mmCIF file of N, CA and C in Angstrom:
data_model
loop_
_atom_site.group_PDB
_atom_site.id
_atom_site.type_symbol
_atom_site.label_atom_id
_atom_site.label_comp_id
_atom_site.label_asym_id
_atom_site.label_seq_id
_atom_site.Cartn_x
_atom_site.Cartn_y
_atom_site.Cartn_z
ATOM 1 N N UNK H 1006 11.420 -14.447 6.221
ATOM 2 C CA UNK H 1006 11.454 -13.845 4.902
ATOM 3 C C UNK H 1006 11.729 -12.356 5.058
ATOM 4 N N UNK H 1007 12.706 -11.786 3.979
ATOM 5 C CA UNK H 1007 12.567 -10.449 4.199
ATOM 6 C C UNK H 1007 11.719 -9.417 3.830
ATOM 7 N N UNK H 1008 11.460 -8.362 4.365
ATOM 8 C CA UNK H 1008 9.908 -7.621 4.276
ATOM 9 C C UNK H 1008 10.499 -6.947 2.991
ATOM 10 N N UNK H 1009 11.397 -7.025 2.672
ATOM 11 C CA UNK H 1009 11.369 -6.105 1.123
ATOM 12 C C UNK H 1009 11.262 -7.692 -0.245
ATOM 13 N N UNK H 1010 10.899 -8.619 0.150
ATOM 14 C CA UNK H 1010 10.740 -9.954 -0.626
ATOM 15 C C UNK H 1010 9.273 -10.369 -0.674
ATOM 16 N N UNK H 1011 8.351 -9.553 0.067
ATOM 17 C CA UNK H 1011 6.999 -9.777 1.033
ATOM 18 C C UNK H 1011 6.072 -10.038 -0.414
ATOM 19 N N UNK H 1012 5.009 -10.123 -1.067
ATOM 20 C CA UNK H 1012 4.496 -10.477 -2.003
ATOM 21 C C UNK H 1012 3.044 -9.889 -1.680
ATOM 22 N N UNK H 1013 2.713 -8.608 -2.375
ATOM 23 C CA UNK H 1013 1.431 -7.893 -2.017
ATOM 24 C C UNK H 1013 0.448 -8.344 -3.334
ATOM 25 N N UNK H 1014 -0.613 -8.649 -2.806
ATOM 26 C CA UNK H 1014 -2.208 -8.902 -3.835
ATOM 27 C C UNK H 1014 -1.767 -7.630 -4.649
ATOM 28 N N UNK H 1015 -2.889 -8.127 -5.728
ATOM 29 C CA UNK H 1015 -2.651 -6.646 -6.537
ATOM 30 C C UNK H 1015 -3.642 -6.218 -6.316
ATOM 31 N N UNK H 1016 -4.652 -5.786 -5.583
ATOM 32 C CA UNK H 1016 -5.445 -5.299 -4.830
ATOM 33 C C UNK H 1016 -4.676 -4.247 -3.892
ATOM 34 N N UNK H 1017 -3.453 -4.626 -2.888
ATOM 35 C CA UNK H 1017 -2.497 -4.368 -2.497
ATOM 36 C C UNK H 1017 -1.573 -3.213 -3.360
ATOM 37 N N UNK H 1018 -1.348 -3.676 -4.549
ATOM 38 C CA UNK H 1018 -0.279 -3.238 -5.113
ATOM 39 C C UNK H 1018 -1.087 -1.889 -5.618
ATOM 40 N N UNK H 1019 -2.288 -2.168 -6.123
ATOM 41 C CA UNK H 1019 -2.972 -0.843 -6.715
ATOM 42 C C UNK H 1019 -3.325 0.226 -5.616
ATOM 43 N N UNK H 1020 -3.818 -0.103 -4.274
ATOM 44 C CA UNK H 1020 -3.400 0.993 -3.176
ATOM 45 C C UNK H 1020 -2.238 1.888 -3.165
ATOM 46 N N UNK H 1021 -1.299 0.704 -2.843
ATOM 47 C CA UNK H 1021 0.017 1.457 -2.965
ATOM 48 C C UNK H 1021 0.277 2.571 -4.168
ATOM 49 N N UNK H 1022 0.391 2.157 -4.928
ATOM 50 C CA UNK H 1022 0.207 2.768 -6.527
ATOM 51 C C UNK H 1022 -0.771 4.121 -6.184
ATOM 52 N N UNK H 1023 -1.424 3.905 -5.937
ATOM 53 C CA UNK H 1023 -2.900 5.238 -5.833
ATOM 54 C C UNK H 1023 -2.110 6.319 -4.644
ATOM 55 N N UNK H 1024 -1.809 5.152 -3.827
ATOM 56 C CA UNK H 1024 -1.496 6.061 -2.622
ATOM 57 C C UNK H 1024 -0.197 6.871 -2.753
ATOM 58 N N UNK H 1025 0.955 6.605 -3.631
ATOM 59 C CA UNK H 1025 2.270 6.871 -4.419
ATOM 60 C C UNK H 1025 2.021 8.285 -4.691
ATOM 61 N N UNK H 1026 0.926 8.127 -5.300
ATOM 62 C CA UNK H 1026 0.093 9.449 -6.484
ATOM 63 C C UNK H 1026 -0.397 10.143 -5.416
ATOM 64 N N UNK H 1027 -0.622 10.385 -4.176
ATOM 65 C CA UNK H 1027 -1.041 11.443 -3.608
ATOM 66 C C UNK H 1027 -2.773 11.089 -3.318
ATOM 67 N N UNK H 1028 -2.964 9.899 -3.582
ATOM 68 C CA UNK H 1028 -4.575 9.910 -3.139
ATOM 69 C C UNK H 1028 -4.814 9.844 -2.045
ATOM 70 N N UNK H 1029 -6.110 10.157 -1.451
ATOM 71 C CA UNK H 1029 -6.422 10.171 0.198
ATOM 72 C C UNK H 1029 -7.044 8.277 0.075
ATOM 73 N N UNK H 1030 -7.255 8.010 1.242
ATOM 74 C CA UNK H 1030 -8.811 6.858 1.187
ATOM 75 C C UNK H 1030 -9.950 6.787 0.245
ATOM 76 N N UNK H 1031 -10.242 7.953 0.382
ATOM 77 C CA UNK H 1031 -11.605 7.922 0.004
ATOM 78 C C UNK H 1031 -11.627 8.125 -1.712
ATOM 79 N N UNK H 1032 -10.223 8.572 -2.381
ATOM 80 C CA UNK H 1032 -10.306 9.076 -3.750
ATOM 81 C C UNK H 1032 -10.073 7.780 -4.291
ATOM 82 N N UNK H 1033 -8.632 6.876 -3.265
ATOM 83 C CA UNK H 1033 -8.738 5.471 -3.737
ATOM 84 C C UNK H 1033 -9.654 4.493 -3.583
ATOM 85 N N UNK H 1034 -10.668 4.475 -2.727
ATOM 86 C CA UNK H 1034 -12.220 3.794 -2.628
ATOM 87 C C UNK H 1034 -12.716 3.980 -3.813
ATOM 88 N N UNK H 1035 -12.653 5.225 -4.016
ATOM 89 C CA UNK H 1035 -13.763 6.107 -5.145
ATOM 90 C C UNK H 1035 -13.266 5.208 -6.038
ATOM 91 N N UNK H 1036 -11.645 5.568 -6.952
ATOM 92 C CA UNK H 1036 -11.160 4.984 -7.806
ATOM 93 C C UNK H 1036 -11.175 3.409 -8.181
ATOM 94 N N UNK H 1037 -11.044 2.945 -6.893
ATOM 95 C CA UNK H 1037 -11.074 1.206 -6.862
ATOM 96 C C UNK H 1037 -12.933 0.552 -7.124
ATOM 97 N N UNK H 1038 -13.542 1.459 -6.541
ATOM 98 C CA UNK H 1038 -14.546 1.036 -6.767
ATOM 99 C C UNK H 1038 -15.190 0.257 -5.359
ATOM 100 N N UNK H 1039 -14.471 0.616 -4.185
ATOM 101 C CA UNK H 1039 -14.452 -0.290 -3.104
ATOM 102 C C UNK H 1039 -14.797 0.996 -1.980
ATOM 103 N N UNK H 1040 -14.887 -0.029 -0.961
ATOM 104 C CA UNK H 1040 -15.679 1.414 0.565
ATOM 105 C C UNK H 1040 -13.999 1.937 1.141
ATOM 106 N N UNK H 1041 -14.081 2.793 1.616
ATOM 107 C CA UNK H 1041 -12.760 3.645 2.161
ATOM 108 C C UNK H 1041 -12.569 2.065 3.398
ATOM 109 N N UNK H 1042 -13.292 1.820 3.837
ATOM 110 C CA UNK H 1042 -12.829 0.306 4.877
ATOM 111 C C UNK H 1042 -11.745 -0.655 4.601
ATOM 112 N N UNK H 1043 -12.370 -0.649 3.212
ATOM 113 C CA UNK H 1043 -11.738 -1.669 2.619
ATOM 114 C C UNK H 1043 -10.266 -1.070 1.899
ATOM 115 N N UNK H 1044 -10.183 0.052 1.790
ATOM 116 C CA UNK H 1044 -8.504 1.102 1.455
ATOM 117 C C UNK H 1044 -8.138 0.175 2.743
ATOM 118 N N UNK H 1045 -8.355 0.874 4.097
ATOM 119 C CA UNK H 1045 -7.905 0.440 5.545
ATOM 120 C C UNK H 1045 -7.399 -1.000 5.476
ATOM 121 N N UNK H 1046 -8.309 -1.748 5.075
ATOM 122 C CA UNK H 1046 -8.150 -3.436 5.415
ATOM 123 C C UNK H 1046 -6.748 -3.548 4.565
ATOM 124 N N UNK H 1047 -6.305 -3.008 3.635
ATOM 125 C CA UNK H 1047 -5.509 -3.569 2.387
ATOM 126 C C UNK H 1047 -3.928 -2.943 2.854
ATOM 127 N N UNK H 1048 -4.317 -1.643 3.471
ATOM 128 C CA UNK H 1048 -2.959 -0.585 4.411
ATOM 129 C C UNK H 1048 -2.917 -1.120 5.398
ATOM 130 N N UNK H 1049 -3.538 -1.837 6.452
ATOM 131 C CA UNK H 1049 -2.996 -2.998 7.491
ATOM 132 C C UNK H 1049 -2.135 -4.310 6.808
ATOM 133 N N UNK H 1050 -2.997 -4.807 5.826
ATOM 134 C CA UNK H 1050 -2.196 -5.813 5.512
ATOM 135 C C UNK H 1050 -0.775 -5.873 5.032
ATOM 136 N N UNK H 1051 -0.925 -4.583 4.152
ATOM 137 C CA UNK H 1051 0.186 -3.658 4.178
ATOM 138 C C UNK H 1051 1.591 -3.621 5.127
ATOM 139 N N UNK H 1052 0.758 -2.946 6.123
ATOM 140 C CA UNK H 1052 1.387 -2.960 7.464
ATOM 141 C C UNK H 1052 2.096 -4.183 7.978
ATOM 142 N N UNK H 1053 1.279 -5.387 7.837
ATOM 143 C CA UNK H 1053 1.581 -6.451 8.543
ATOM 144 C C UNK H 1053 2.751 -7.472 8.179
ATOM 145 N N UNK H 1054 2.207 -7.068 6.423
ATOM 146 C CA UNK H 1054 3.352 -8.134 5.242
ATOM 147 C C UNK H 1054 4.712 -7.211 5.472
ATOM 148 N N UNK H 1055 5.301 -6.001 6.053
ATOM 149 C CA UNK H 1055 6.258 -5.484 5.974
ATOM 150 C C UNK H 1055 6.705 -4.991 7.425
ATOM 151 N N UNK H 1056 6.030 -5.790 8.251
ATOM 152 C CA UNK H 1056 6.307 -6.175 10.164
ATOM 153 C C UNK H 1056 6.199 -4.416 10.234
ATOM 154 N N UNK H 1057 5.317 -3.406 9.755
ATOM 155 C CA UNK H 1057 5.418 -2.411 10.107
ATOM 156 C C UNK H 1057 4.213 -1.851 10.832
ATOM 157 N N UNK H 1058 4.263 -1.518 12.177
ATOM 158 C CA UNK H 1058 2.647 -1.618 13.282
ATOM 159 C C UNK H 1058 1.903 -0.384 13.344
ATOM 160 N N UNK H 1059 2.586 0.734 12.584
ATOM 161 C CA UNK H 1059 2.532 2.139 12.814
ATOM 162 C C UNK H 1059 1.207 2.545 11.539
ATOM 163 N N UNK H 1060 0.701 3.666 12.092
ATOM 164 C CA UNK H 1060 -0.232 4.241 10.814
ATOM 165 C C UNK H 1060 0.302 4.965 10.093
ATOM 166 N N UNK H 1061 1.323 5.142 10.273
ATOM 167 C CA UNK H 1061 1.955 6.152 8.945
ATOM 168 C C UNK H 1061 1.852 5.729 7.606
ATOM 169 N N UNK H 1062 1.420 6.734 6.715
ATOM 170 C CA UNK H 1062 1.050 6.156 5.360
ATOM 171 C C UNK H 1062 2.471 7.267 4.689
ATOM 172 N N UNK H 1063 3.133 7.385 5.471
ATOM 173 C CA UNK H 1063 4.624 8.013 4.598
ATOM 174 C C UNK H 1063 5.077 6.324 4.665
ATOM 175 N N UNK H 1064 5.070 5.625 5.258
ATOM 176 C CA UNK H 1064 5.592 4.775 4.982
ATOM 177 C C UNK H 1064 5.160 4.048 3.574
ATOM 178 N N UNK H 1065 3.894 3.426 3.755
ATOM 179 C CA UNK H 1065 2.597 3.466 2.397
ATOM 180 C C UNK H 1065 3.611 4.125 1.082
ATOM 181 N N UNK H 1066 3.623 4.970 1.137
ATOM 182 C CA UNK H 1066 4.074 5.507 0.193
ATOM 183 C C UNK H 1066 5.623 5.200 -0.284
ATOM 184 N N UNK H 1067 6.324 5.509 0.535
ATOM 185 C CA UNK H 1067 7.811 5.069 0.267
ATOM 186 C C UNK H 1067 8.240 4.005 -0.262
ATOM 187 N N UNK H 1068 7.055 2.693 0.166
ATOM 188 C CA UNK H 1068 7.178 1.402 -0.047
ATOM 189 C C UNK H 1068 6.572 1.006 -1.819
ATOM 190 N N UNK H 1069 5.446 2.340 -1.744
ATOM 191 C CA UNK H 1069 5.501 2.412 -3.188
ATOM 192 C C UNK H 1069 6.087 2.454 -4.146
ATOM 193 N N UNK H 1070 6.820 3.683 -4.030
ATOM 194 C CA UNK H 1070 8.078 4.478 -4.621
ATOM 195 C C UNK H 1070 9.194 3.704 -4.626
ATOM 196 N N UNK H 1071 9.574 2.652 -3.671
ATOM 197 C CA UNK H 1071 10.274 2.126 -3.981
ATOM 198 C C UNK H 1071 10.095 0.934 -5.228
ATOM 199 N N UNK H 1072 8.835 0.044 -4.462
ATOM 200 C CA UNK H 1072 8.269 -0.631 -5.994
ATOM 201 C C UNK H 1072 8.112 0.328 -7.729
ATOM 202 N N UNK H 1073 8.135 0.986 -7.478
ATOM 203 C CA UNK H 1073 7.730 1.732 -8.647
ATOM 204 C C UNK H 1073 9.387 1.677 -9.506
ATOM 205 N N UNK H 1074 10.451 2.132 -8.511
ATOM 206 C CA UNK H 1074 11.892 1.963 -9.000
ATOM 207 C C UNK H 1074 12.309 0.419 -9.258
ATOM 208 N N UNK H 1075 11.567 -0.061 -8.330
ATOM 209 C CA UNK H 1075 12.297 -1.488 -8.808
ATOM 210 C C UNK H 1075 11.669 -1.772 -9.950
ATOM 211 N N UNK H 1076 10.457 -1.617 -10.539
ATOM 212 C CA UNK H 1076 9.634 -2.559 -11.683
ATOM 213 C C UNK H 1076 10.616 -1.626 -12.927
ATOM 214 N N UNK H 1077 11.014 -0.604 -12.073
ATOM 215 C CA UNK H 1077 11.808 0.194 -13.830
ATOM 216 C C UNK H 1077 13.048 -0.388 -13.770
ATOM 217 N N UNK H 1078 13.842 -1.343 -13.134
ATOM 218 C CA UNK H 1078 15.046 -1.344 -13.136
ATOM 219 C C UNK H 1078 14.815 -3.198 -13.942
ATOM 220 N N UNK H 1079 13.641 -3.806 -13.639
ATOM 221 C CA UNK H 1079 13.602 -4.941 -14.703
ATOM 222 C C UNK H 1079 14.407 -4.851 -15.765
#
């Protein structure tokens, strides 16, 4: 399957989203209502659904930004 076809929880999708916006871990914990661990657990899976092994959260983000263009082009 291709990693830009990959299908993120919306648990998933609202990280991304938070993380788009410039939030750290801990503002999206805060915001979600969840432990900064659990940010981590959701940015691996992240990682994993898009074969990407690295911690970079520029990536995180880009992958946002890109969702964000595609839901406007519906």
């Amino acid at each position: 399957m291709s990693k830009w076809l990959t299908t993120l929880s919306i648990k998933e999708e609202e990280v991304l989203n938070l993380t788009a916006k410039g939030m750290t871990a801990r503002q999206i914990a805060d915001a979600m209502g969840i432990r900064r661990r659990t940010v981590y657990f959701h940015y691996q899976n992240i990682y994993d659904k898009f074969q990407y092994h690295g911690e970079d959260r520029r990536v995180v983000r880009a992958v946002s930004e890109w969702m964000n263009i595609r839901k406007g082009l519906k």
